[in-house]
Short mmCIF file of C-alpha atoms in Angstrom, two decimals:
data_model
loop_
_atom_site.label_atom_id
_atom_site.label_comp_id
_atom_site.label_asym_id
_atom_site.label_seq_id
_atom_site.Cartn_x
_atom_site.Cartn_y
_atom_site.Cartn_z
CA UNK O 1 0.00 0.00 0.00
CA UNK O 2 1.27 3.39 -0.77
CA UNK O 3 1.13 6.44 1.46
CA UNK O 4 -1.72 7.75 0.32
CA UNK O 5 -3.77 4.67 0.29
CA UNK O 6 -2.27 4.06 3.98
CA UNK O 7 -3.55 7.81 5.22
CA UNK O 8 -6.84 7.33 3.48
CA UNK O 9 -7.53 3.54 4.88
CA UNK O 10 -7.08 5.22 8.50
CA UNK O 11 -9.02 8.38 7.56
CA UNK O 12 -12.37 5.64 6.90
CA UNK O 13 -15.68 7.68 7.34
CA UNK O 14 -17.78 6.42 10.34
CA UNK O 15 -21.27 7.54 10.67
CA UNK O 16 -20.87 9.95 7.38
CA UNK O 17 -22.92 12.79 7.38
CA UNK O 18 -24.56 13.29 4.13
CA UNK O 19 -27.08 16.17 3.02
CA UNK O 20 -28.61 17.57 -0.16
CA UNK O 21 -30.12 20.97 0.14
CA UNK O 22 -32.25 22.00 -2.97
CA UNK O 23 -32.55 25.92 -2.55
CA UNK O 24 -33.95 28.60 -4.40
CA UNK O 25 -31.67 32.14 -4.55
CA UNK O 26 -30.59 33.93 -3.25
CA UNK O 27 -29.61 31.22 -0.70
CA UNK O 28 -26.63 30.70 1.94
CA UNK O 29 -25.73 27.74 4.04
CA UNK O 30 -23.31 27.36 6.85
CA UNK O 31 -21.33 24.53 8.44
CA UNK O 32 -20.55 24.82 11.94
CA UNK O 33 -20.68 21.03 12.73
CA UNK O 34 -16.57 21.46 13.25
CA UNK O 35 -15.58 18.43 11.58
CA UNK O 36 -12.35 17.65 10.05
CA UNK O 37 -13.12 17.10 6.87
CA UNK O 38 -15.67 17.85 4.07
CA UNK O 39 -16.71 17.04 0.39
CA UNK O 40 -19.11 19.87 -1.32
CA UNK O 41 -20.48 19.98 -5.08
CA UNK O 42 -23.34 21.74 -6.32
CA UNK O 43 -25.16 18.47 -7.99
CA UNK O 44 -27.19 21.85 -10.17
CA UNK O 45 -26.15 25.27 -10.18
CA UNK O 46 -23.04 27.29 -8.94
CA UNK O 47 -22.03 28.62 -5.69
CA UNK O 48 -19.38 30.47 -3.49
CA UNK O 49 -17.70 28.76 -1.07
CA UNK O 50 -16.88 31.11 2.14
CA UNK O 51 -13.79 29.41 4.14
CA UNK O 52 -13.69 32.09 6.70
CA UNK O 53 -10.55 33.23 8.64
CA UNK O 54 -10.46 36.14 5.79
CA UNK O 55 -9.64 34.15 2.94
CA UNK O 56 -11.23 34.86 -0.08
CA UNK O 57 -14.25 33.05 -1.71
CA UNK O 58 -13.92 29.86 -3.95
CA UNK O 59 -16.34 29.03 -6.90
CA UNK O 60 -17.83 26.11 -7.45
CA UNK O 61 -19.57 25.38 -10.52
CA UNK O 62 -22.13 22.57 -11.17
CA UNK O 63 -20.23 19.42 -11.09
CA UNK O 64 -17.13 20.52 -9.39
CA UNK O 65 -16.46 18.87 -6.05
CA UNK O 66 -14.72 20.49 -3.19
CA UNK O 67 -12.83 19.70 0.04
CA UNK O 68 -12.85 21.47 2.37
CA UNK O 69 -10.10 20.74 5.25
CA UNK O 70 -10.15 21.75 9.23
CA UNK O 71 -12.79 22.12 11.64
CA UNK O 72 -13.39 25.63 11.48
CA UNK O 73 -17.15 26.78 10.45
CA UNK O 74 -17.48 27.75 7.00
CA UNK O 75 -20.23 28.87 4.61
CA UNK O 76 -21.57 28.03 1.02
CA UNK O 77 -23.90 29.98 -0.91
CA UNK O 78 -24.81 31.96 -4.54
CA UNK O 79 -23.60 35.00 -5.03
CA UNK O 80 -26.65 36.89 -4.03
CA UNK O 81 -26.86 35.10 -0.78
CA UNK O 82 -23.26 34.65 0.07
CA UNK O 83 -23.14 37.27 2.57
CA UNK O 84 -26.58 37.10 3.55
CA UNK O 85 -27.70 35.52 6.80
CA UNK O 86 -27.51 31.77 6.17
CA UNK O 87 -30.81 29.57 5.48
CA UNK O 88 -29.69 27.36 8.36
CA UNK O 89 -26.80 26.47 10.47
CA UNK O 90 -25.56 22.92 10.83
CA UNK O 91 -24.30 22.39 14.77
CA UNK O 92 -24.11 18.98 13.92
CA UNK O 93 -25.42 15.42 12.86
CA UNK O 94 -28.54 15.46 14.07
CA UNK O 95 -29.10 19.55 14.93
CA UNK O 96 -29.75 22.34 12.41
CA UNK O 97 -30.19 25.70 13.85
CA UNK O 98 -31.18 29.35 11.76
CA UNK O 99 -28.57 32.49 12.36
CA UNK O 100 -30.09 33.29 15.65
CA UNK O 101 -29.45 29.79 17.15
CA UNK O 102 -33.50 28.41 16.90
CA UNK O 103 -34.79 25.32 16.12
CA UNK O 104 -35.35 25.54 12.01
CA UNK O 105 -38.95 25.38 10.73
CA UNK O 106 -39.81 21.95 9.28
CA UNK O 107 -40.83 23.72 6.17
CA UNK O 108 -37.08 23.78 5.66
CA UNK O 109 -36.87 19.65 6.10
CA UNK O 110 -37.72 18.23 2.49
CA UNK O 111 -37.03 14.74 2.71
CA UNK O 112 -34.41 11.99 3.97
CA UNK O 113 -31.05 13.68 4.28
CA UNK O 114 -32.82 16.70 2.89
CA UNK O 115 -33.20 20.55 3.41
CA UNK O 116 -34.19 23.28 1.62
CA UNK O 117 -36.15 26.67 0.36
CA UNK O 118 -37.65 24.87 -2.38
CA UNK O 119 -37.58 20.98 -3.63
CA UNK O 120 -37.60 22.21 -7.51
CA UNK O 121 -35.29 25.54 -6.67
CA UNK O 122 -32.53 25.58 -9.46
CA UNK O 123 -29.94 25.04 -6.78
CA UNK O 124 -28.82 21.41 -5.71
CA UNK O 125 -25.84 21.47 -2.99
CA UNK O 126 -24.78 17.95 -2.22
CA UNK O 127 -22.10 17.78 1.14
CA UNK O 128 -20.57 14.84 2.96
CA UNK O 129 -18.74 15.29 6.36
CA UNK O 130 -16.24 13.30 8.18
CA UNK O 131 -16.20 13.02 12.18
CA UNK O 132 -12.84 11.47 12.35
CA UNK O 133 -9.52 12.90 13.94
CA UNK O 134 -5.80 11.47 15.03
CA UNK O 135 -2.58 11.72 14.23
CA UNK O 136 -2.83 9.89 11.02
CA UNK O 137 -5.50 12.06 9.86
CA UNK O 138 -3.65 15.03 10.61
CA UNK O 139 -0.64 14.10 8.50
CA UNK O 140 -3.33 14.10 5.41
CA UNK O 141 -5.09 17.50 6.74
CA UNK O 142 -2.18 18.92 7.16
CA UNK O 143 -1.23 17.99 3.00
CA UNK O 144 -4.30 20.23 2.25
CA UNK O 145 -4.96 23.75 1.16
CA UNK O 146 -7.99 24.90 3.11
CA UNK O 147 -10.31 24.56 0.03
CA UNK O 148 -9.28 22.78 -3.06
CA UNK O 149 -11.25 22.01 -6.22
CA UNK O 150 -11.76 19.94 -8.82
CA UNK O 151 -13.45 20.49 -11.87
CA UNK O 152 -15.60 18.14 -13.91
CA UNK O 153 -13.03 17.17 -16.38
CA UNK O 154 -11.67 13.14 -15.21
CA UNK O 155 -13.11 13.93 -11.99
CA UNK O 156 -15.48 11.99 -9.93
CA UNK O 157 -18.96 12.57 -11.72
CA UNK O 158 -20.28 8.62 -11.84
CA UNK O 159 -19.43 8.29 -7.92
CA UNK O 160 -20.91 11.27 -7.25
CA UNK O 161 -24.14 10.34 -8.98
CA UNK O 162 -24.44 6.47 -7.10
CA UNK O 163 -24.13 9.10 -3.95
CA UNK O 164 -26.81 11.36 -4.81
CA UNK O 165 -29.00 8.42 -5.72
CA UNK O 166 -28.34 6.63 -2.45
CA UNK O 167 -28.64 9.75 -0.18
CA UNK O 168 -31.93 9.46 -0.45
CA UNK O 169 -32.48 5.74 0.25
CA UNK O 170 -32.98 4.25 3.75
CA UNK O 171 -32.12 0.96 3.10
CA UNK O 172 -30.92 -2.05 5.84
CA UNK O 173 -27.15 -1.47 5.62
CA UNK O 174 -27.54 2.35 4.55
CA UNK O 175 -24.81 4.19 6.52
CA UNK O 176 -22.25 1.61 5.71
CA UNK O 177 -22.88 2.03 1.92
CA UNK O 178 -22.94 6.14 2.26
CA UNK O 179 -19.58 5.91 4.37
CA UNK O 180 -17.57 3.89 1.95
CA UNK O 181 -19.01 6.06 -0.74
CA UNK O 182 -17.77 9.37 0.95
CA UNK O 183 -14.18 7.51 1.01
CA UNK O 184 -14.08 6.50 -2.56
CA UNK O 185 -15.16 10.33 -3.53
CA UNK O 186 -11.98 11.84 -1.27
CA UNK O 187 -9.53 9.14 -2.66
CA UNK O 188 -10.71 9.98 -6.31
CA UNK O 189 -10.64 14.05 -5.77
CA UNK O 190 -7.71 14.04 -3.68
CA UNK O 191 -5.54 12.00 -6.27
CA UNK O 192 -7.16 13.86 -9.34
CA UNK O 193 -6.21 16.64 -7.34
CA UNK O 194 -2.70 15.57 -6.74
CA UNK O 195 -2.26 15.05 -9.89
CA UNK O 196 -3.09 18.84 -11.39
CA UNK O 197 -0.64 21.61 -12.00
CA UNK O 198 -1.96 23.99 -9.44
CA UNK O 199 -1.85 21.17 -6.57
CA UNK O 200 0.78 21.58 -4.37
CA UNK O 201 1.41 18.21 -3.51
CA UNK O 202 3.30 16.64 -0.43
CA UNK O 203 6.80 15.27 -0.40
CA UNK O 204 5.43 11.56 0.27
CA UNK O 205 3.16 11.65 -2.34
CA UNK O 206 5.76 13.38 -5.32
CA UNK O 207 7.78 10.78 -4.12
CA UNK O 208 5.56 8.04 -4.71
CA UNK O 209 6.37 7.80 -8.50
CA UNK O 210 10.31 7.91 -7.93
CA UNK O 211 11.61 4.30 -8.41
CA UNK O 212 13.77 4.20 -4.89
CA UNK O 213 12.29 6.65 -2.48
CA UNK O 214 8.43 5.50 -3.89
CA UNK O 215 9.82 1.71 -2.89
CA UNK O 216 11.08 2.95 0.49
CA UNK O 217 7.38 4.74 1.23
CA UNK O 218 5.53 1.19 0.45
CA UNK O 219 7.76 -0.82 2.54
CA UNK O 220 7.70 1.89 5.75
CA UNK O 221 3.88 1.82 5.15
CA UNK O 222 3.37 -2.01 4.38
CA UNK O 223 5.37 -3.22 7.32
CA UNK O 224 6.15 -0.55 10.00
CA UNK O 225 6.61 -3.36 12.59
CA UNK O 226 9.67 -4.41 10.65
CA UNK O 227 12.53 -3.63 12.06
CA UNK O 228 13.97 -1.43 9.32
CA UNK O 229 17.50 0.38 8.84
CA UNK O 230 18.66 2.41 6.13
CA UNK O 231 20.63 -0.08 5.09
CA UNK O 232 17.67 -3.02 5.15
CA UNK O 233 15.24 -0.31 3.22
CA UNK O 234 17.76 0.44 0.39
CA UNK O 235 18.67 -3.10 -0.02
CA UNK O 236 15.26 -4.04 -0.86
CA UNK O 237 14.87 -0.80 -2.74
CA UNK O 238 17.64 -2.21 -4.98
CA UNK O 239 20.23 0.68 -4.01
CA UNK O 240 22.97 1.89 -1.87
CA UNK O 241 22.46 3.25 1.95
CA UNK O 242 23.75 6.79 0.82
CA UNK O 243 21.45 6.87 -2.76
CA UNK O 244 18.26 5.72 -0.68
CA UNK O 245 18.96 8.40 1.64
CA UNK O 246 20.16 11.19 -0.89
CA UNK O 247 16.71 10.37 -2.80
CA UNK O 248 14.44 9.95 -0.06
CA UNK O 249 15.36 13.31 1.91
CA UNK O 250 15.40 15.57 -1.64
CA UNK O 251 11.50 14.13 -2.52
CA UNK O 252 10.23 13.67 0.78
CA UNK O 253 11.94 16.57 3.12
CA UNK O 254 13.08 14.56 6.03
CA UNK O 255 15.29 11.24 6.28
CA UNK O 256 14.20 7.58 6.04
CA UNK O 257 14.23 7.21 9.78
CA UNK O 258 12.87 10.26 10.83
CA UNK O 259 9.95 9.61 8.47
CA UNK O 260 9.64 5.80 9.76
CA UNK O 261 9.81 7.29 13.49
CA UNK O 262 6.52 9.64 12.22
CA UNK O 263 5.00 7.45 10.99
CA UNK O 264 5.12 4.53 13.61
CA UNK O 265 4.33 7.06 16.26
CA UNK O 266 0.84 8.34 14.41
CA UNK O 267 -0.39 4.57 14.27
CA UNK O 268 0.38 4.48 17.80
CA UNK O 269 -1.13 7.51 19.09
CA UNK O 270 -4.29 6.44 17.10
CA UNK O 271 -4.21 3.03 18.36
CA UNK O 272 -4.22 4.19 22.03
CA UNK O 273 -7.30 6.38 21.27
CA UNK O 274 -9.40 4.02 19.40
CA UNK O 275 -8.74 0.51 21.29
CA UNK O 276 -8.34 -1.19 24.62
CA UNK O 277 -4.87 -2.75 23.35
CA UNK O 278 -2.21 -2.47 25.98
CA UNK O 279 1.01 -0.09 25.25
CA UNK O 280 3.13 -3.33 25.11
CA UNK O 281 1.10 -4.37 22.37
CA UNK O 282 0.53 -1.46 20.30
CA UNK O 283 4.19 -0.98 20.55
CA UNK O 284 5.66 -4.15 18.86
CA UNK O 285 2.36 -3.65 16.31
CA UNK O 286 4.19 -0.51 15.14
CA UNK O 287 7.85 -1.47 15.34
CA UNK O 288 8.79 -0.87 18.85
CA UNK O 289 10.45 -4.20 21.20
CA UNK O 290 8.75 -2.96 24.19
CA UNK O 291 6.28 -0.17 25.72
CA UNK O 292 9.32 1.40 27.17
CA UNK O 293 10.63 2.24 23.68
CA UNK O 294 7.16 3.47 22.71
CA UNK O 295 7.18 5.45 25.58
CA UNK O 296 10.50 6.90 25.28
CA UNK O 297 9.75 8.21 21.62
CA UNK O 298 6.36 8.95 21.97
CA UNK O 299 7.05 11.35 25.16
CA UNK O 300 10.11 12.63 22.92
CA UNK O 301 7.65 13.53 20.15
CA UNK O 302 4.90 14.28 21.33
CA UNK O 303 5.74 15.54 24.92
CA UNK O 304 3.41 13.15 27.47
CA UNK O 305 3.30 9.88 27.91
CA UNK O 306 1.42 6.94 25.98
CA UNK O 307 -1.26 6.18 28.60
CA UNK O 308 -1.61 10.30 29.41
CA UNK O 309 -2.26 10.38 25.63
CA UNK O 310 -4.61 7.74 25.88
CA UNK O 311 -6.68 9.35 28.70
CA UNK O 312 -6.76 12.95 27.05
CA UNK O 313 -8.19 11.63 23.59
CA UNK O 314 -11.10 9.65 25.68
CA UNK O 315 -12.15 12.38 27.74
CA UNK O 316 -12.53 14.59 24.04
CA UNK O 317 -14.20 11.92 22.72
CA UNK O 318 -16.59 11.61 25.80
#
């Protein structure tokens, strides 16, 4: 598995939040549900995408799809209603609000997964949110620009029409099938996106296509319980210790071990947060002979200790 493949099979929606809003203009909407992560295309119609923080607008045109990265609130609407007090306020998965902080009229609530000024209005804005978080996640977030976009044009158009067609479904097994359809859209827009002139992509992932460092990447991310040296990764790269880690630090930014060490620690932090596994365990499971080693890294790194880090992410998530 490559890295991107490895940061997307961690970042796996879980309870996706999908809605369609059908809206007549001049119309705004804002998302204030704070999580990580966020897919956006108008389905009919164009809008402007408000990131906030004093950055400028983004247009999106019918078809285009849109991620939108970090928790902070952000708004989407035409350009008559873009800086107009929003239709409604998403607080969350299961609480929409209007700009005043009220309960929204169910006049507004069209359907399943629906909202809306009008069910025929010539606007159709289609969104899917993530609620996940961790270290791993954060090494993809952090990859990001706040908004990117990507136009019609080899982009995800079939996917995106299964997704409106099953947004509206309430099938047995229906939030399973919407969640691994919100991952297939990101890995399909993020590596279209990668792949475009105005991306700026990460080092790991320019790498990827370079015959030694690319090999290195897999291996780090296929087996980070091995216990790997510079000389053991260029050897099954096919190359010396010094060209493996000439090539690896000009594509990626940082040495093979330093990377390894970043990597091994993410899976760990995310392990301690997400199961009962004890430190010993999680340790050897990322490459470490003991929890002491673990530990001695992790508080190196990331300044506390395994368990403390453990404790803090379950009282957040409480």
């Amino acid at each position: 598995m490559d890295a991107l493949g490895s940061l997307l099979y961690e970042v796996r929606a879980e309870g996706a939040l999908f809605s369609r809003n059908h809206l007549e203009p001049p119309w705004s909407v804002r998302f204030a549900d704070r999580t990580p992560l966020t897919l956006v295309t108008m389905l009919r119609g164009s809008g402007l995408i408000d990131p906030g923080g004093g950055e400028p607008p983004v247009a999106l045109g019918e078809g285009d799809v849109a991620v939108v990265a970090g928790s902070e609130p952000f708004s989407v609407g035409d350009e008559d209603g873009s800086g107009a007090a929003p239709l409604y306020v998403r607080e969350g998965p299961d609480r929409c609000t209007t700009a005043d902080g009220e309960e929204i009229s169910e006049d507004i609530v069209l359907g399943l997964r629906m909202c809306g000024n009008s069910a025929d209005g010539p606007a159709v804005l289609l969104t899917g949110s993530y609620r996940v978080g961790g270290q791993v996640s954060e090494r993809l977030l952090s990859a990001l620009p706040r908004v990117l976009v990507v136009r019609p044009e080899g982009g995800p158009a079939p996917i995106m029409d299964l997704t409106a067609d099953e947004i509206g479904r309430d099938d047995p097994g229906q939030q399973a099938v919407l969640d691994r359809l919100l991952d297939l859209l990101l890995l399909c827009t993020l590596r279209e996106w990668f792949s475009r002139p105005e991306a700026d992509p990460p080092g790991w992932y320019r790498a990827l296509g370079d015959p030694v460092a690319g090999r290195a990447l897999r291996l780090i991310h296929d087996r980070p319980a091995r216990a790997w040296t510079v000389a053991a990764l260029a050897e099954e790269s096919g190359v010396s210790r010094a060209t493996l880690a000439r090539r690896f630090t000009e594509l990626v930014g940082e040495p093979p071990m330093a990377y390894l060490t970043g990597w091994r620690l993410a899976l760990a932090a995310d392990l301690l947060a997400r199961t009962d596994e004890t430190v010993e365990a999680i340790a050897r499971q990322v490459g470490y002979r003991s929890a002491f080693g673990l530990s001695v890294a992790f508080q190196r790194v990331h300044g506390t200790r395994p368990s403390h880090h453990r404790a803090a992410a379950r009282a957040v998530a409480a």
